[in-house]
Amino acid sequence: MDTCELCTSLGGEVLWQDAFCRVVLVDDADYPGFCRVILQEHVKEMSDLSAVQQSRLMRVVFATEAAVRQVLKPDKINLASLGNLTPHLHWHVIPRFVDDRHFPQPIWAAAQRAARPQAQLNLIASVLKSALAQKL
């Protein structure tokens, strides 16, 4: 689709991909390690996938969660598949820390506190690539 942001761009720095989906690191200084698992094909809903495809996509989501947990050791992981603004099947894998800007609220809510110092996204990307390669 010409108008779909996730069809026309990668959606972040690619950490891992195959012909079915990709894992990208979102450029968000407030949430270092925030990843998206994005289906390569333009599909809107999980129920539009076959059972095999659903399982395959969730395996990548869970591997991404495990890699983020291993690398960043967050207090909590948030998994979300919304798609209201971008109706292209993708999952958010968001590491949460009790001192992040929005905790305990969702990252899309009003900020609860000032931003933390910026993390080194390049270093995080490199380590997450290695961790994902081991899990996928």
PDB file of C-alpha atoms in Angstrom:
ATOM      1  CA  MET A   1       0.000   0.000   0.000  1.00  0.00           C
ATOM      2  CA  ASP A   2       1.376   3.386  -0.997  1.00  0.00           C
ATOM      3  CA  THR A   3      -0.046   5.158   2.059  1.00  0.00           C
ATOM      4  CA  CYS A   4       1.004   2.687   4.753  1.00  0.00           C
ATOM      5  CA  GLU A   5       3.980   3.891   6.777  1.00  0.00           C
ATOM      6  CA  LEU A   6       5.113   0.317   7.544  1.00  0.00           C
ATOM      7  CA  CYS A   7       4.857  -0.727   3.886  1.00  0.00           C
ATOM      8  CA  THR A   8       6.893   2.239   2.648  1.00  0.00           C
ATOM      9  CA  SER A   9       9.533   2.424   5.406  1.00  0.00           C
ATOM     10  CA  LEU A  10      11.324  -0.015   7.689  1.00  0.00           C
ATOM     11  CA  GLY A  11       9.833   1.558  10.821  1.00  0.00           C
ATOM     12  CA  GLY A  12      13.155   1.681  12.685  1.00  0.00           C
ATOM     13  CA  GLU A  13      16.607   0.147  12.666  1.00  0.00           C
ATOM     14  CA  VAL A  14      16.319  -3.467  11.527  1.00  0.00           C
ATOM     15  CA  LEU A  15      17.664  -5.835  14.177  1.00  0.00           C
ATOM     16  CA  TRP A  16      16.488  -9.054  12.514  1.00  0.00           C
ATOM     17  CA  GLN A  17      14.297 -10.033   9.572  1.00  0.00           C
ATOM     18  CA  ASP A  18      13.205 -12.801   7.301  1.00  0.00           C
ATOM     19  CA  ALA A  19      10.680 -12.947   4.466  1.00  0.00           C
ATOM     20  CA  PHE A  20       7.768 -13.066   6.954  1.00  0.00           C
ATOM     21  CA  CYS A  21       8.515 -10.293   9.464  1.00  0.00           C
ATOM     22  CA  ARG A  22      11.127  -7.927  10.821  1.00  0.00           C
ATOM     23  CA  VAL A  23      12.191  -6.710  14.254  1.00  0.00           C
ATOM     24  CA  VAL A  24      13.146  -3.053  14.445  1.00  0.00           C
ATOM     25  CA  LEU A  25      14.511  -0.827  17.179  1.00  0.00           C
ATOM     26  CA  VAL A  26      12.389   2.297  17.551  1.00  0.00           C
ATOM     27  CA  ASP A  27      14.333   5.562  17.791  1.00  0.00           C
ATOM     28  CA  ASP A  28      12.847   6.701  21.102  1.00  0.00           C
ATOM     29  CA  ALA A  29      15.255   8.170  23.658  1.00  0.00           C
ATOM     30  CA  ASP A  30      12.647   7.814  26.433  1.00  0.00           C
ATOM     31  CA  TYR A  31      12.304   4.083  25.778  1.00  0.00           C
ATOM     32  CA  PRO A  32      15.654   2.568  24.782  1.00  0.00           C
ATOM     33  CA  GLY A  33      15.128  -0.991  23.667  1.00  0.00           C
ATOM     34  CA  PHE A  34      11.579  -0.294  22.393  1.00  0.00           C
ATOM     35  CA  CYS A  35      11.152  -2.729  19.508  1.00  0.00           C
ATOM     36  CA  ARG A  36       8.465  -3.443  16.960  1.00  0.00           C
ATOM     37  CA  VAL A  37       7.811  -6.773  15.295  1.00  0.00           C
ATOM     38  CA  ILE A  38       6.359  -5.904  11.892  1.00  0.00           C
ATOM     39  CA  LEU A  39       4.751  -8.248   9.404  1.00  0.00           C
ATOM     40  CA  GLN A  40       6.391  -7.843   5.984  1.00  0.00           C
ATOM     41  CA  GLU A  41       3.034  -8.120   4.184  1.00  0.00           C
ATOM     42  CA  HIS A  42       0.253  -5.541   4.612  1.00  0.00           C
ATOM     43  CA  VAL A  43      -2.280  -7.300   6.853  1.00  0.00           C
ATOM     44  CA  LYS A  44      -4.479  -5.521   9.401  1.00  0.00           C
ATOM     45  CA  GLU A  45      -5.461  -8.143  11.980  1.00  0.00           C
ATOM     46  CA  MET A  46      -4.012 -11.243  13.658  1.00  0.00           C
ATOM     47  CA  SER A  47      -7.156 -13.169  12.700  1.00  0.00           C
ATOM     48  CA  ASP A  48      -6.367 -12.518   9.014  1.00  0.00           C
ATOM     49  CA  LEU A  49      -3.350 -14.827   9.419  1.00  0.00           C
ATOM     50  CA  SER A  50      -3.493 -18.602   9.376  1.00  0.00           C
ATOM     51  CA  ALA A  51      -2.921 -20.403  12.679  1.00  0.00           C
ATOM     52  CA  VAL A  52       0.600 -21.293  11.540  1.00  0.00           C
ATOM     53  CA  GLN A  53       1.351 -17.650  10.674  1.00  0.00           C
ATOM     54  CA  GLN A  54      -0.093 -16.461  13.992  1.00  0.00           C
ATOM     55  CA  SER A  55       2.172 -18.875  15.870  1.00  0.00           C
ATOM     56  CA  ARG A  56       5.173 -17.875  13.808  1.00  0.00           C
ATOM     57  CA  LEU A  57       4.615 -14.158  14.438  1.00  0.00           C
ATOM     58  CA  MET A  58       4.108 -14.668  18.170  1.00  0.00           C
ATOM     59  CA  ARG A  59       7.278 -16.772  18.345  1.00  0.00           C
ATOM     60  CA  VAL A  60       9.166 -13.725  17.044  1.00  0.00           C
ATOM     61  CA  VAL A  61       7.337 -11.410  19.484  1.00  0.00           C
ATOM     62  CA  PHE A  62       8.247 -13.690  22.413  1.00  0.00           C
ATOM     63  CA  ALA A  63      11.862 -14.055  21.236  1.00  0.00           C
ATOM     64  CA  THR A  64      12.075 -10.265  21.010  1.00  0.00           C
ATOM     65  CA  GLU A  65      10.651  -9.915  24.511  1.00  0.00           C
ATOM     66  CA  ALA A  66      13.195 -12.436  25.816  1.00  0.00           C
ATOM     67  CA  ALA A  67      16.082 -10.627  24.094  1.00  0.00           C
ATOM     68  CA  VAL A  68      14.994  -7.237  25.469  1.00  0.00           C
ATOM     69  CA  ARG A  69      14.671  -8.722  28.969  1.00  0.00           C
ATOM     70  CA  GLN A  70      18.086 -10.365  28.702  1.00  0.00           C
ATOM     71  CA  VAL A  71      19.820  -7.200  27.492  1.00  0.00           C
ATOM     72  CA  LEU A  72      18.052  -4.408  29.418  1.00  0.00           C
ATOM     73  CA  LYS A  73      16.667  -6.166  32.497  1.00  0.00           C
ATOM     74  CA  PRO A  74      13.535  -3.973  32.663  1.00  0.00           C
ATOM     75  CA  ASP A  75      11.099  -3.974  35.574  1.00  0.00           C
ATOM     76  CA  LYS A  76       8.282  -4.926  33.170  1.00  0.00           C
ATOM     77  CA  ILE A  77       7.685  -5.565  29.474  1.00  0.00           C
ATOM     78  CA  ASN A  78       4.612  -4.186  27.708  1.00  0.00           C
ATOM     79  CA  LEU A  79       3.352  -6.004  24.608  1.00  0.00           C
ATOM     80  CA  ALA A  80       0.804  -4.215  22.467  1.00  0.00           C
ATOM     81  CA  SER A  81      -0.761  -4.572  19.053  1.00  0.00           C
ATOM     82  CA  LEU A  82      -2.919  -1.545  18.385  1.00  0.00           C
ATOM     83  CA  GLY A  83      -2.821  -0.385  14.774  1.00  0.00           C
ATOM     84  CA  ASN A  84      -5.402   2.375  15.104  1.00  0.00           C
ATOM     85  CA  LEU A  85      -3.098   4.925  13.463  1.00  0.00           C
ATOM     86  CA  THR A  86      -1.119   2.450  11.360  1.00  0.00           C
ATOM     87  CA  PRO A  87      -3.403  -0.459  10.385  1.00  0.00           C
ATOM     88  CA  HIS A  88      -0.517  -2.754   9.424  1.00  0.00           C
ATOM     89  CA  LEU A  89       0.012  -5.741  11.717  1.00  0.00           C
ATOM     90  CA  HIS A  90       2.814  -5.000  14.165  1.00  0.00           C
ATOM     91  CA  TRP A  91       3.563  -5.641  17.821  1.00  0.00           C
ATOM     92  CA  HIS A  92       5.213  -3.226  20.243  1.00  0.00           C
ATOM     93  CA  VAL A  93       7.721  -4.745  22.684  1.00  0.00           C
ATOM     94  CA  ILE A  94       8.392  -2.026  25.233  1.00  0.00           C
ATOM     95  CA  PRO A  95      10.784  -2.338  28.172  1.00  0.00           C
ATOM     96  CA  ARG A  96       9.428  -0.450  31.172  1.00  0.00           C
ATOM     97  CA  PHE A  97      11.257   0.825  34.205  1.00  0.00           C
ATOM     98  CA  VAL A  98       9.706   2.178  37.401  1.00  0.00           C
ATOM     99  CA  ASP A  99      11.497   5.499  36.795  1.00  0.00           C
ATOM    100  CA  ASP A 100      10.600   5.890  33.095  1.00  0.00           C
ATOM    101  CA  ARG A 101       8.608   8.973  32.055  1.00  0.00           C
ATOM    102  CA  HIS A 102       5.189   7.318  32.132  1.00  0.00           C
ATOM    103  CA  PHE A 103       5.383   4.403  34.580  1.00  0.00           C
ATOM    104  CA  PRO A 104       3.014   2.942  35.684  1.00  0.00           C
ATOM    105  CA  GLN A 105       0.835   4.418  32.931  1.00  0.00           C
ATOM    106  CA  PRO A 106       1.073   3.362  29.253  1.00  0.00           C
ATOM    107  CA  ILE A 107       3.789   5.169  27.301  1.00  0.00           C
ATOM    108  CA  TRP A 108       1.083   6.985  25.344  1.00  0.00           C
ATOM    109  CA  ALA A 109      -0.398   8.562  28.513  1.00  0.00           C
ATOM    110  CA  ALA A 110       0.617  11.860  30.085  1.00  0.00           C
ATOM    111  CA  ALA A 111       4.178  11.863  31.402  1.00  0.00           C
ATOM    112  CA  GLN A 112       4.525  11.272  35.140  1.00  0.00           C
ATOM    113  CA  ARG A 113       8.083  12.632  35.462  1.00  0.00           C
ATOM    114  CA  ALA A 114      10.957  14.205  33.534  1.00  0.00           C
ATOM    115  CA  ALA A 115      12.928  12.258  30.956  1.00  0.00           C
ATOM    116  CA  ARG A 116      15.880  10.136  32.055  1.00  0.00           C
ATOM    117  CA  PRO A 117      19.335  10.647  30.540  1.00  0.00           C
ATOM    118  CA  GLN A 118      19.561   9.314  26.994  1.00  0.00           C
ATOM    119  CA  ALA A 119      20.752   5.751  26.531  1.00  0.00           C
ATOM    120  CA  GLN A 120      23.220   4.724  23.875  1.00  0.00           C
ATOM    121  CA  LEU A 121      20.833   3.396  21.223  1.00  0.00           C
ATOM    122  CA  ASN A 122      23.707   2.219  18.986  1.00  0.00           C
ATOM    123  CA  LEU A 123      25.088   0.004  21.738  1.00  0.00           C
ATOM    124  CA  ILE A 124      21.627  -1.312  22.595  1.00  0.00           C
ATOM    125  CA  ALA A 125      20.979  -2.095  18.902  1.00  0.00           C
ATOM    126  CA  SER A 126      24.208  -4.056  18.607  1.00  0.00           C
ATOM    127  CA  VAL A 127      23.577  -6.132  21.727  1.00  0.00           C
ATOM    128  CA  LEU A 128      19.928  -6.756  20.833  1.00  0.00           C
ATOM    129  CA  LYS A 129      20.946  -7.959  17.337  1.00  0.00           C
ATOM    130  CA  SER A 130      23.212 -10.557  18.926  1.00  0.00           C
ATOM    131  CA  ALA A 131      20.572 -11.638  21.430  1.00  0.00           C
ATOM    132  CA  LEU A 132      17.911 -11.985  18.713  1.00  0.00           C
ATOM    133  CA  ALA A 133      20.270 -13.976  16.488  1.00  0.00           C
ATOM    134  CA  GLN A 134      20.598 -16.506  19.320  1.00  0.00           C
ATOM    135  CA  LYS A 135      16.833 -16.766  19.838  1.00  0.00           C
ATOM    136  CA  LEU A 136      15.579 -16.821  16.243  1.00  0.00           C
TER     137      LEU A 136
END
